Coordinates of C-alpha atoms in Angstrom, one line a residue:
Chain W
M250 CA 77.6 -50.6 87.0
S251 CA 78.4 -47.3 85.5
E252 CA 81.8 -47.2 87.2
Q253 CA 82.5 -50.6 85.6
V254 CA 81.5 -49.2 82.1
S255 CA 83.8 -46.3 82.2
V256 CA 86.8 -48.3 83.4
G257 CA 86.1 -50.9 80.5
H258 CA 85.8 -48.0 78.2
R259 CA 89.0 -46.4 79.4
L260 CA 90.9 -49.6 79.1
R261 CA 89.6 -50.2 75.6
D262 CA 90.4 -46.6 74.6
W263 CA 94.0 -47.3 76.0
N264 CA 94.0 -50.4 73.9
G265 CA 92.7 -48.6 70.8
V266 CA 94.9 -45.4 70.8
I267 CA 98.1 -46.8 72.2
G268 CA 97.7 -50.0 70.4
A269 CA 97.3 -48.1 67.1
A270 CA 100.3 -46.0 67.7
I271 CA 102.5 -49.1 68.5
E272 CA 101.2 -50.8 65.4
R273 CA 102.2 -47.9 63.3
G274 CA 105.7 -48.0 64.7
L275 CA 105.9 -51.7 64.1
R276 CA 104.6 -51.5 60.5
W277 CA 107.3 -48.8 59.8
T278 CA 110.0 -51.0 61.5
A279 CA 108.9 -54.2 59.6
T280 CA 108.9 -52.3 56.1
A281 CA 112.3 -50.7 56.9
V282 CA 113.9 -54.1 57.9
L283 CA 112.5 -55.7 54.8
L284 CA 113.8 -53.0 52.5
A285 CA 117.2 -53.1 54.4
M286 CA 117.4 -56.9 53.7
V287 CA 116.7 -56.4 50.1
T288 CA 119.2 -53.5 49.7
L289 CA 121.9 -55.2 51.6
S290 CA 121.7 -58.4 49.6
C291 CA 121.6 -56.6 46.3
C292 CA 124.5 -54.3 47.2
D293 CA 126.5 -57.4 48.5
I294 CA 126.0 -59.2 45.1
V295 CA 127.0 -56.1 43.1
A296 CA 129.9 -55.6 45.4
R297 CA 131.0 -59.3 45.1
Y298 CA 130.8 -59.7 41.3
V299 CA 131.5 -56.1 40.0
L300 CA 133.8 -54.7 42.5
N301 CA 135.2 -58.1 43.7
S302 CA 134.9 -57.2 47.4
P303 CA 131.7 -58.6 49.2
I304 CA 130.3 -56.5 52.0
R305 CA 131.7 -57.4 55.3
G306 CA 129.2 -59.0 57.6
A307 CA 126.4 -59.0 55.1
F308 CA 125.6 -62.7 55.9
E309 CA 125.2 -62.1 59.7
L310 CA 123.3 -58.7 59.4
T311 CA 120.9 -60.7 57.3
E312 CA 120.4 -63.2 60.1
V313 CA 120.0 -60.4 62.7
F314 CA 117.5 -58.6 60.2
L315 CA 115.4 -61.8 59.9
A316 CA 115.3 -62.3 63.7
I317 CA 114.2 -58.6 64.1
L318 CA 111.6 -59.0 61.3
V319 CA 110.1 -62.0 62.8
F320 CA 109.7 -60.7 66.3
V321 CA 108.6 -57.2 65.1
S322 CA 105.8 -59.1 62.9
L323 CA 104.8 -61.3 65.8
P324 CA 102.7 -58.7 67.8
L325 CA 101.2 -57.4 64.3
A326 CA 100.0 -60.8 63.6
V327 CA 98.4 -61.4 67.0
R328 CA 96.7 -57.9 66.6
H329 CA 95.4 -58.8 63.1
D330 CA 94.6 -62.4 64.2
S331 CA 96.6 -63.7 61.2
H332 CA 98.0 -66.9 62.9
I333 CA 96.3 -69.9 61.4
R334 CA 93.3 -71.5 63.2
I335 CA 91.2 -74.5 62.2
D336 CA 87.6 -73.7 61.6
F337 CA 85.7 -76.9 62.0
G338 CA 85.2 -76.5 65.8
R339 CA 82.7 -73.7 65.0
A340 CA 80.5 -76.1 63.1
L341 CA 80.5 -78.4 66.2
W342 CA 79.2 -75.8 68.7
G343 CA 77.7 -73.2 66.6
G344 CA 78.4 -69.4 65.9
K345 CA 77.0 -68.3 69.4
I346 CA 79.4 -70.0 71.6
D347 CA 82.4 -69.6 69.2
P348 CA 83.4 -66.1 70.4
L349 CA 83.6 -67.6 74.0
V350 CA 85.8 -70.4 72.7
V351 CA 88.0 -68.1 70.7
G352 CA 88.4 -65.8 73.8
V353 CA 89.7 -68.7 75.8
A354 CA 92.0 -69.8 73.0
D355 CA 93.4 -66.2 73.0
L356 CA 93.9 -66.3 76.6
I357 CA 95.9 -69.5 76.2
S358 CA 97.9 -67.9 73.3
A359 CA 98.6 -64.9 75.5
A360 CA 99.8 -67.2 78.2
V361 CA 102.1 -69.2 75.7
L362 CA 103.5 -65.9 74.4
T363 CA 104.2 -64.6 78.0
G364 CA 106.1 -67.9 78.7
L365 CA 108.0 -67.7 75.5
G366 CA 108.9 -64.1 76.3
Y367 CA 110.2 -65.1 79.7
Q368 CA 112.2 -68.0 78.2
L369 CA 113.7 -65.6 75.5
W370 CA 114.6 -63.2 78.3
E371 CA 116.6 -65.9 80.1
H372 CA 118.1 -67.0 76.9
A373 CA 119.3 -63.4 76.4
Q374 CA 120.7 -63.2 79.9
K375 CA 122.7 -66.3 79.1
L376 CA 124.0 -64.9 75.8
Q377 CA 125.0 -61.7 77.7
K378 CA 126.8 -63.7 80.3
Y379 CA 128.9 -65.6 77.7
G380 CA 129.3 -62.4 75.8
Q381 CA 128.2 -64.0 72.6
V382 CA 128.7 -61.7 69.4
T383 CA 128.4 -62.3 65.7
N384 CA 131.6 -63.3 63.8
S385 CA 132.9 -60.3 62.0
L386 CA 130.7 -57.3 63.1
E387 CA 130.6 -58.5 66.7
I388 CA 127.0 -57.5 67.2
P389 CA 126.0 -58.7 70.6
L390 CA 123.3 -61.3 70.2
S391 CA 122.0 -60.6 73.7
A392 CA 120.7 -57.4 72.5
V393 CA 118.8 -59.0 69.7
A394 CA 117.4 -61.7 72.1
Y395 CA 116.3 -59.0 74.7
A396 CA 114.5 -57.3 71.9
A397 CA 112.9 -60.5 70.8
A398 CA 111.8 -61.2 74.4
C399 CA 110.2 -57.6 74.7
L400 CA 108.4 -58.0 71.4
C401 CA 107.1 -61.4 72.5
G402 CA 105.9 -59.7 75.6
L403 CA 104.2 -57.0 73.6
S404 CA 102.5 -59.8 71.5
A405 CA 101.1 -61.3 74.8
V406 CA 99.8 -57.8 75.7
F407 CA 98.1 -57.6 72.4
A408 CA 96.6 -61.0 72.8
F409 CA 95.1 -59.8 76.2
G410 CA 94.1 -56.6 74.4
R411 CA 92.1 -58.6 71.8
L412 CA 90.0 -59.9 74.8
L413 CA 89.2 -56.3 75.8
S414 CA 88.3 -55.1 72.4
K415 CA 86.1 -58.1 71.7
G416 CA 84.2 -57.1 74.9
A417 CA 83.4 -53.8 73.0
H418 CA 81.0 -55.7 70.7
K419 CA 78.9 -57.0 73.7
P420 CA 76.8 -54.8 75.8
L421 CA 78.6 -54.6 79.3
Chain X
M246 CA 104.5 -94.7 70.4
I247 CA 101.9 -94.1 73.0
A248 CA 103.4 -90.8 73.9
S249 CA 103.6 -89.6 70.3
L250 CA 99.9 -90.7 69.6
L251 CA 98.8 -88.7 72.8
G252 CA 100.8 -85.8 71.5
F253 CA 99.0 -85.9 68.2
L254 CA 95.7 -86.3 69.9
S255 CA 96.2 -83.3 72.2
L256 CA 97.4 -81.3 69.3
F257 CA 94.2 -82.1 67.5
V258 CA 92.0 -81.3 70.5
L259 CA 93.8 -78.0 70.9
V260 CA 93.5 -76.8 67.4
T261 CA 89.8 -77.8 67.3
L262 CA 89.4 -75.5 70.4
R263 CA 90.4 -72.8 68.0
I264 CA 94.0 -72.2 69.4
P265 CA 96.1 -71.0 66.4
I266 CA 98.1 -74.1 65.2
G267 CA 101.6 -72.7 66.0
F268 CA 100.7 -72.1 69.6
A269 CA 99.2 -75.6 70.0
M270 CA 102.3 -77.2 68.6
I271 CA 104.4 -75.2 71.2
I272 CA 102.1 -76.2 74.0
V273 CA 102.1 -79.9 73.2
G274 CA 105.7 -80.0 72.2
A275 CA 107.0 -78.2 75.3
G276 CA 104.5 -80.2 77.5
G277 CA 105.3 -83.6 76.1
F278 CA 109.0 -82.9 76.3
G279 CA 108.6 -81.7 79.9
I280 CA 106.8 -84.8 81.0
L281 CA 109.3 -87.1 79.3
R282 CA 112.4 -85.4 80.1
G283 CA 111.8 -82.6 82.7
W284 CA 110.4 -79.2 82.6
S285 CA 113.4 -77.1 83.1
A286 CA 115.1 -78.7 80.0
S287 CA 111.9 -78.4 78.1
L288 CA 111.4 -74.8 78.8
T289 CA 114.9 -73.8 78.0
L290 CA 114.7 -75.8 74.8
A291 CA 111.6 -73.7 73.8
G292 CA 113.4 -70.5 74.3
N293 CA 116.5 -71.6 72.4
A294 CA 114.5 -73.0 69.7
S295 CA 112.4 -70.0 69.0
F296 CA 115.6 -67.7 68.9
D297 CA 118.0 -70.0 67.1
T298 CA 115.5 -70.8 64.4
V299 CA 114.9 -67.3 63.4
L300 CA 118.6 -66.2 63.6
S301 CA 119.2 -67.7 60.2
F302 CA 120.5 -66.7 56.9
T303 CA 118.8 -69.4 54.8
L304 CA 115.4 -68.7 56.3
S305 CA 115.5 -65.1 55.2
V306 CA 114.6 -66.5 51.8
I307 CA 110.8 -66.8 53.0
P308 CA 109.9 -63.1 53.8
L309 CA 111.8 -61.9 50.8
F310 CA 110.0 -64.2 48.2
V311 CA 106.7 -63.3 50.1
L312 CA 107.7 -59.6 49.5
M313 CA 108.4 -60.2 45.9
G314 CA 105.0 -61.8 45.3
N315 CA 103.2 -59.0 47.3
L316 CA 105.0 -56.2 45.2
L317 CA 104.1 -58.1 41.9
T318 CA 100.4 -58.4 43.1
L319 CA 100.4 -54.6 43.6
S320 CA 102.1 -53.8 40.3
G321 CA 99.3 -55.5 38.3
V322 CA 101.3 -57.8 36.2
S323 CA 98.7 -60.4 36.8
Q324 CA 96.3 -58.4 34.5
S325 CA 98.9 -58.3 31.7
L326 CA 99.4 -62.1 32.0
F327 CA 95.7 -62.7 31.9
T328 CA 95.0 -60.4 28.9
T329 CA 97.8 -61.8 26.9
A330 CA 96.7 -65.4 27.7
H331 CA 93.0 -64.3 26.8
R332 CA 94.1 -62.9 23.5
A333 CA 95.8 -66.2 22.6
L334 CA 93.2 -68.5 23.6
Y335 CA 89.8 -66.7 23.3
R336 CA 88.8 -68.5 20.1
L337 CA 88.9 -71.9 21.7
K338 CA 85.7 -73.3 23.4
G339 CA 86.3 -72.5 27.2
G340 CA 89.2 -70.2 26.3
L341 CA 88.7 -67.9 29.0
A342 CA 89.0 -70.5 31.7
M343 CA 92.0 -71.9 29.9
A344 CA 93.4 -68.4 29.8
T345 CA 92.9 -68.2 33.6
I346 CA 94.9 -71.5 34.1
V347 CA 97.7 -70.2 31.9
A348 CA 97.8 -66.8 33.7
C349 CA 97.9 -68.7 37.0
G350 CA 100.8 -70.7 35.9
G351 CA 102.6 -67.7 34.7
F352 CA 101.9 -65.8 38.0
S353 CA 103.2 -68.9 39.9
A354 CA 106.4 -68.4 38.2
V355 CA 107.0 -65.3 40.3
C356 CA 104.9 -66.0 43.3
G357 CA 105.6 -68.5 45.9
S358 CA 102.1 -68.8 47.4
S359 CA 99.0 -70.5 46.2
L360 CA 96.6 -68.4 48.3
A361 CA 98.1 -65.2 46.9
T362 CA 98.0 -66.5 43.3
A363 CA 94.3 -67.5 43.8
A364 CA 93.4 -64.2 45.3
T365 CA 95.4 -62.0 42.8
M366 CA 93.8 -64.0 39.7
S367 CA 90.4 -64.0 41.0
K368 CA 90.3 -60.1 40.9
V369 CA 91.6 -60.3 37.4
A370 CA 89.8 -63.2 35.7
M371 CA 86.5 -63.2 37.4
P372 CA 85.1 -60.0 35.9
S373 CA 86.1 -61.2 32.4
M374 CA 84.4 -64.6 32.9
R375 CA 81.3 -62.9 34.4
K376 CA 81.1 -60.6 31.4
V377 CA 81.1 -63.4 28.9
G378 CA 78.6 -65.3 30.9
Y379 CA 80.6 -68.3 32.3
A380 CA 78.9 -70.5 34.7
D381 CA 80.2 -69.6 38.3
D382 CA 81.4 -73.1 39.2
L383 CA 83.6 -73.3 36.1
A384 CA 84.9 -69.8 36.6
T385 CA 85.7 -70.2 40.3
G386 CA 86.9 -73.7 40.0
S387 CA 89.6 -72.8 37.4
I388 CA 90.9 -69.9 39.5
A389 CA 90.9 -72.0 42.8
A390 CA 92.7 -74.9 41.0
G391 CA 94.9 -72.7 38.9
G392 CA 96.0 -70.9 42.1
T393 CA 97.3 -74.2 43.6
L394 CA 100.0 -74.1 40.9
G395 CA 101.6 -71.2 43.0
I396 CA 103.5 -73.6 45.3
L397 CA 104.7 -76.0 42.6
I398 CA 106.1 -73.7 39.9
P399 CA 109.1 -72.1 41.5
P400 CA 109.7 -70.0 43.6
S401 CA 107.8 -71.7 46.1
V402 CA 107.5 -71.2 49.8
I403 CA 106.4 -74.9 50.4
L404 CA 109.4 -76.2 48.5
I405 CA 111.7 -73.8 50.5
V406 CA 110.2 -75.2 53.8
Y407 CA 110.6 -78.8 52.5
G408 CA 114.2 -78.1 51.6
L409 CA 115.0 -76.5 55.0
I410 CA 113.5 -79.6 56.9
T411 CA 115.2 -82.2 54.8
E412 CA 118.4 -80.2 53.9
V413 CA 117.8 -81.0 50.1
N414 CA 119.1 -78.2 47.8
I415 CA 116.5 -75.6 47.3
G416 CA 117.8 -74.8 43.7
H417 CA 117.4 -78.5 42.7
L418 CA 114.0 -78.5 44.2
F419 CA 112.9 -75.4 42.2
L420 CA 114.3 -76.9 39.0
A421 CA 112.5 -80.1 39.6
G422 CA 109.1 -78.2 40.1
I423 CA 109.0 -76.7 36.6
L424 CA 108.0 -79.7 34.5
P425 CA 105.4 -81.1 37.0
G426 CA 104.0 -77.6 37.2
L427 CA 103.7 -77.5 33.4
V428 CA 102.1 -81.0 33.4
G429 CA 99.7 -79.6 36.0
V430 CA 98.7 -76.8 33.6
G431 CA 98.3 -79.3 30.9
F432 CA 95.9 -81.5 33.0
Y433 CA 93.9 -78.5 34.1
L434 CA 93.5 -77.3 30.4
A435 CA 92.3 -80.9 29.7
A436 CA 89.9 -80.7 32.5
V437 CA 88.5 -77.4 31.2
A438 CA 88.2 -79.0 27.8
V439 CA 86.3 -82.0 29.3
V440 CA 83.9 -79.7 31.2
V441 CA 83.0 -77.5 28.2
R442 CA 82.5 -80.7 26.1
L443 CA 80.1 -82.1 28.7
R444 CA 78.2 -78.9 29.6
P445 CA 78.7 -76.4 26.6
G446 CA 76.3 -74.0 28.2
S447 CA 78.9 -73.3 31.0
A448 CA 81.3 -71.5 28.6
P449 CA 79.5 -69.2 26.1
D450 CA 81.5 -68.2 23.0
D451 CA 83.7 -65.2 23.4
D452 CA 83.7 -62.4 20.8
G453 CA 87.2 -61.3 21.6
D454 CA 85.9 -57.8 22.4
F455 CA 88.6 -56.6 24.7
E456 CA 91.7 -54.3 24.6
T457 CA 95.3 -55.6 24.7
S458 CA 98.1 -53.0 24.9
R459 CA 101.7 -52.8 24.6
S460 CA 102.0 -52.5 28.3
D461 CA 100.6 -56.0 28.6
L462 CA 103.4 -57.3 26.6
W463 CA 105.9 -55.5 28.8
G464 CA 104.2 -57.1 31.8
V465 CA 104.6 -60.6 30.4
I466 CA 108.3 -59.8 29.5
A467 CA 108.9 -58.5 33.1
V468 CA 107.6 -61.7 34.5
L469 CA 109.6 -63.9 32.2
A470 CA 112.8 -61.8 33.0
L471 CA 112.2 -62.0 36.7
F472 CA 111.8 -65.7 36.5
S473 CA 114.8 -66.3 34.5
T474 CA 116.9 -64.2 36.8
I475 CA 116.0 -66.2 39.7
M476 CA 116.3 -69.5 38.1
I477 CA 119.7 -68.8 36.3
G478 CA 121.0 -67.0 39.4
I479 CA 120.4 -70.0 41.6
Y480 CA 121.1 -72.8 39.3
G481 CA 124.1 -71.1 37.8
G482 CA 125.5 -70.7 41.2
F483 CA 125.7 -66.9 40.9
F484 CA 123.8 -66.6 44.2
T485 CA 122.1 -68.4 47.0
P486 CA 118.3 -68.9 47.2
S487 CA 118.2 -66.1 49.9
E488 CA 120.1 -63.7 47.7
A489 CA 117.9 -64.6 44.6
A490 CA 114.9 -63.8 46.8
A491 CA 116.3 -60.5 47.6
V492 CA 117.4 -59.8 44.0
G493 CA 113.8 -60.8 42.9
A494 CA 112.2 -58.6 45.5
G495 CA 114.4 -55.7 44.2
F496 CA 113.4 -56.4 40.7
A497 CA 109.7 -56.6 41.6
F498 CA 110.1 -53.3 43.4
C499 CA 111.4 -51.7 40.2
I500 CA 108.5 -53.3 38.3
A501 CA 106.0 -51.8 40.6
Y502 CA 107.9 -48.4 40.5
F503 CA 107.6 -48.4 36.7
C504 CA 104.0 -49.4 36.8
G505 CA 103.5 -46.2 38.9
V506 CA 101.9 -47.8 41.8
L507 CA 104.4 -47.2 44.5
T508 CA 103.4 -44.7 47.2
I509 CA 104.5 -44.6 50.8
E510 CA 101.1 -45.8 51.7
K511 CA 101.3 -48.7 49.4
I512 CA 104.8 -49.8 50.5
L513 CA 103.6 -49.8 54.0
E514 CA 100.7 -51.9 53.1
V515 CA 103.0 -54.3 51.3
G516 CA 105.4 -54.2 54.3
L517 CA 102.5 -55.0 56.6
S518 CA 101.1 -58.0 54.6
T519 CA 104.5 -59.5 54.2
A520 CA 105.0 -59.0 57.9
L521 CA 101.8 -60.8 58.7
T522 CA 102.6 -63.8 56.5
T523 CA 106.1 -64.0 57.8
A524 CA 105.0 -64.1 61.4
M525 CA 102.3 -66.6 60.4
I526 CA 104.9 -69.0 58.7
F527 CA 107.5 -68.5 61.3
L528 CA 105.1 -69.2 64.3
L529 CA 104.4 -72.6 62.5
V530 CA 108.1 -73.2 61.8
I531 CA 109.0 -72.5 65.6
G532 CA 106.0 -74.6 66.8
A533 CA 107.0 -77.4 64.4
E534 CA 110.6 -77.3 65.7
I535 CA 109.4 -77.7 69.4
F536 CA 106.8 -80.4 68.6
S537 CA 109.2 -82.4 66.3
N538 CA 111.7 -82.3 69.1
F539 CA 109.2 -84.1 71.3
I540 CA 108.0 -86.5 68.7
S541 CA 111.6 -87.5 67.8
F542 CA 112.4 -87.9 71.5
A543 CA 109.4 -90.1 71.9
G544 CA 110.8 -92.2 69.1
L545 CA 107.9 -92.1 66.6
P546 CA 110.0 -91.7 63.4
D547 CA 112.2 -94.7 64.4
E548 CA 109.3 -96.8 65.2
I549 CA 107.5 -96.1 61.9
L550 CA 110.9 -96.8 60.0
T551 CA 111.3 -100.1 61.8
W552 CA 107.8 -101.1 61.0
V553 CA 108.0 -100.1 57.3
T554 CA 111.2 -102.0 56.9
E555 CA 109.8 -105.1 58.4
L556 CA 106.8 -104.9 56.2
D557 CA 108.9 -105.4 53.2
A558 CA 106.5 -103.9 50.8
S559 CA 107.3 -102.8 47.3
P560 CA 108.7 -99.2 47.5
Y561 CA 106.0 -97.8 45.0
V562 CA 103.3 -99.2 47.1
V563 CA 104.8 -97.5 50.1
M564 CA 104.9 -94.2 48.2
L565 CA 101.4 -94.6 47.1
V566 CA 100.3 -95.2 50.7
I567 CA 102.1 -92.2 52.0
A568 CA 100.6 -90.2 49.1
L569 CA 97.1 -91.4 50.1
I570 CA 97.8 -90.5 53.8
Y571 CA 98.6 -87.0 52.7
V572 CA 95.6 -86.8 50.6
I573 CA 93.5 -87.8 53.6
L574 CA 95.3 -85.6 56.1
G575 CA 95.1 -82.7 53.7
T576 CA 91.3 -82.6 54.0
V577 CA 91.6 -81.6 57.7
L578 CA 95.0 -80.0 58.0
E579 CA 96.4 -76.7 57.0
S580 CA 99.0 -77.3 54.4
L581 CA 102.1 -75.8 55.8
S582 CA 101.5 -77.4 59.2
M583 CA 100.9 -80.7 57.6
I584 CA 104.3 -80.6 55.8
L585 CA 106.1 -79.3 59.0
L586 CA 104.5 -82.1 61.1
T587 CA 104.7 -85.1 58.7
V588 CA 107.8 -84.7 56.6
P589 CA 110.1 -85.5 59.5
I590 CA 108.2 -88.6 60.0
F591 CA 108.0 -89.9 56.4
F592 CA 111.2 -88.6 55.0
P593 CA 113.4 -91.3 56.8
V594 CA 110.9 -93.9 55.7
V595 CA 111.1 -92.8 52.0
L596 CA 114.9 -92.5 52.0
S597 CA 115.2 -96.0 53.4
L598 CA 113.2 -97.5 50.5
D599 CA 115.1 -99.4 47.9
F600 CA 114.0 -98.4 44.4
G601 CA 116.7 -100.6 42.7
T602 CA 118.8 -99.2 39.9
G603 CA 117.7 -96.4 37.6
V604 CA 117.1 -92.8 38.4
L605 CA 115.9 -93.5 41.9
S606 CA 119.1 -95.3 42.9
D607 CA 120.5 -92.0 44.2
P608 CA 119.0 -91.0 47.5
D609 CA 119.2 -87.2 46.7
M610 CA 117.0 -87.9 43.7
V611 CA 114.5 -89.7 45.8
A612 CA 114.5 -86.8 48.3
I613 CA 113.9 -84.4 45.4
W614 CA 111.1 -86.5 44.0
F615 CA 109.4 -87.0 47.3
G616 CA 109.5 -83.2 47.8
I617 CA 107.6 -82.7 44.6
V618 CA 105.0 -85.4 45.5
V619 CA 104.5 -83.7 48.9
V620 CA 103.8 -80.5 47.2
V621 CA 101.4 -82.0 44.6
V622 CA 99.4 -83.6 47.5
T623 CA 99.4 -80.2 49.3
E624 CA 98.1 -78.6 46.1
I625 CA 95.2 -81.2 46.2
S626 CA 94.6 -80.5 49.9
L627 CA 94.1 -76.8 49.0
I628 CA 91.0 -77.6 47.0
S629 CA 89.7 -80.6 48.9
P630 CA 86.5 -80.3 51.1
P631 CA 85.8 -79.3 53.8
I632 CA 88.7 -76.8 54.4
G633 CA 90.5 -76.4 51.1
L634 CA 92.0 -72.9 51.8
N635 CA 92.0 -71.8 48.1
V636 CA 88.2 -72.3 48.0
F637 CA 87.8 -70.0 51.0
V638 CA 90.1 -67.4 49.5
L639 CA 87.9 -67.2 46.6
R640 CA 84.8 -67.2 48.7
T641 CA 86.3 -64.1 50.6
V642 CA 87.0 -62.3 47.2
L643 CA 83.6 -63.3 45.7
P644 CA 81.1 -63.3 48.6
D645 CA 78.0 -63.9 46.2
V646 CA 79.4 -67.3 45.2
S647 CA 78.5 -70.1 47.6
I648 CA 81.1 -72.5 48.9
S649 CA 79.3 -75.5 47.5
T650 CA 79.4 -73.9 43.9
I651 CA 83.2 -73.4 44.2
F652 CA 83.7 -77.0 45.3
R653 CA 81.6 -78.3 42.5
G654 CA 83.6 -76.3 40.1
V655 CA 86.8 -77.5 41.6
L656 CA 85.9 -81.2 41.2
P657 CA 87.1 -81.9 37.6
F658 CA 90.4 -80.1 38.5
W659 CA 90.7 -82.3 41.7
M660 CA 90.3 -85.4 39.6
A661 CA 93.0 -84.1 37.2
D662 CA 95.2 -83.6 40.1
L663 CA 94.8 -87.2 41.2
L664 CA 95.6 -88.3 37.7
R665 CA 98.8 -86.1 37.8
L666 CA 99.8 -87.5 41.2
L667 CA 99.6 -91.0 39.9
L668 CA 101.6 -90.0 36.8
L669 CA 104.4 -88.3 38.8
L670 CA 104.5 -91.2 41.3
S671 CA 104.8 -93.9 38.4
V672 CA 107.2 -91.8 36.2
P673 CA 109.7 -90.1 38.4
Q674 CA 111.7 -89.0 35.4
I675 CA 109.2 -86.2 34.8
T676 CA 110.2 -84.6 38.1
L677 CA 113.8 -85.3 37.7
F678 CA 114.0 -84.4 34.0
F679 CA 116.1 -81.2 34.4
L680 CA 118.4 -82.9 37.0
L681 CA 119.4 -86.1 35.1

């Protein structure tokens, strides 16, 4: 029993410490990408109307930035549980059973994220094989898709991590 | 038909089991498509859809407008708007509640989200109404209802999403939202007037004992300038909605900077909350894309279209029935998912209706009008029991007020909303005024 407790604790510590570090990184990245999108568009407009020469590739950079922003935000949203759930189930079975239901729901969410990450990885491999790049800056789309696949995988890990940290509230 | 109904039924079961709606849509969409068409095609489609949806220039408008709203919330212009409206209206009976509505309308002009508008205004307006001794139900009701204006008065995340699903020009949708939004403000003010007439005790007289300063005026001017920049920029063709959102966010960044609230810590906080909202919205958009693929493949939109065409009813009756379906759906569905799930089904039906000659003879106008109607019914859903989200936002900000008190306070505004819906349905010119 004591062995189990310490393993459980160690796993949760891992989830807490490393999870928090990863979260900090993701927050910085998301904020930086957002500010980059704002700066890029504003500069592009100034360049277009004042200097009469739009920034080359501003359009596709915005596309790539959005893709990165969404997939960087995904693990954050899983960790903060900010994806929308409907509440009325809780009224049906009561507050005691609810954590169990939410736990199963998290497990299913984690499975969906794992599957999605795997499909994104396959998609990335295809993009790489066909050598798909953006029009003018020739950014390889496969790189973006590989990053998306990894971040989706990280979201799945966070979703499993939520199960662990929930165990922390209950005596083992 | 059976396949689609089973799809919707499974979706309902999964979301009841507390699975986030976006994941539930992915499961049912990919599962349904897999059963109908084969698993390998279905899974490949899920991968492609989730990547191709987000690699998009047009969709960048969403996080940028969310960022703009978050920066303005941080900067405290909501306080300036409220104080100015308060100064203008405090002599009227129920003036504080009216000022709340007007300030909500003003904040909606720079914020695209109803939940954010309600949350922001509750922090500003509630203390003043408590101080004067307003009844809790009138106070919270006016904030929850006023907050719904956030998605109608442009910019609006919901109008953007509608525009993306239906390929209607977002600039036109924004322009069409202005007048119905102002009508909404007018109806809400009337609702306050009726409530204080019936229950004078709910709104004690206000002695006007509060400070207004020059910086409040600057806050109002900043909001007006920001709103004008966005609207003139989009409608004058100077920039696309996505660029307008970026300019707006940049503008809001400057406002927040001059208000002296920008620290690295705060910027990271704004970044995080923007990221969370972005992920929440895009998971729904990706899920709806996968789910709609399955529903379209199962043939539901075609079947409903054929059915309505054979019914041969008056187009206005069909519109009214659709609006009623939305009001009912809105009581159990979350707003954005409701739009993502239903607009692909109802939009072809509405476009197929023959409104004869007049303003609605042009299908583009019908599409814009329907968009505004959809947003108004969504506003209603935000304050409808049992899951009206704005009510729960207020409850989170003000834990000492009970849910039933807020719902009771919202009731007059809810009825005003129904009247406004009927008005907008019967007089499409109000919506299309700036576009004719």
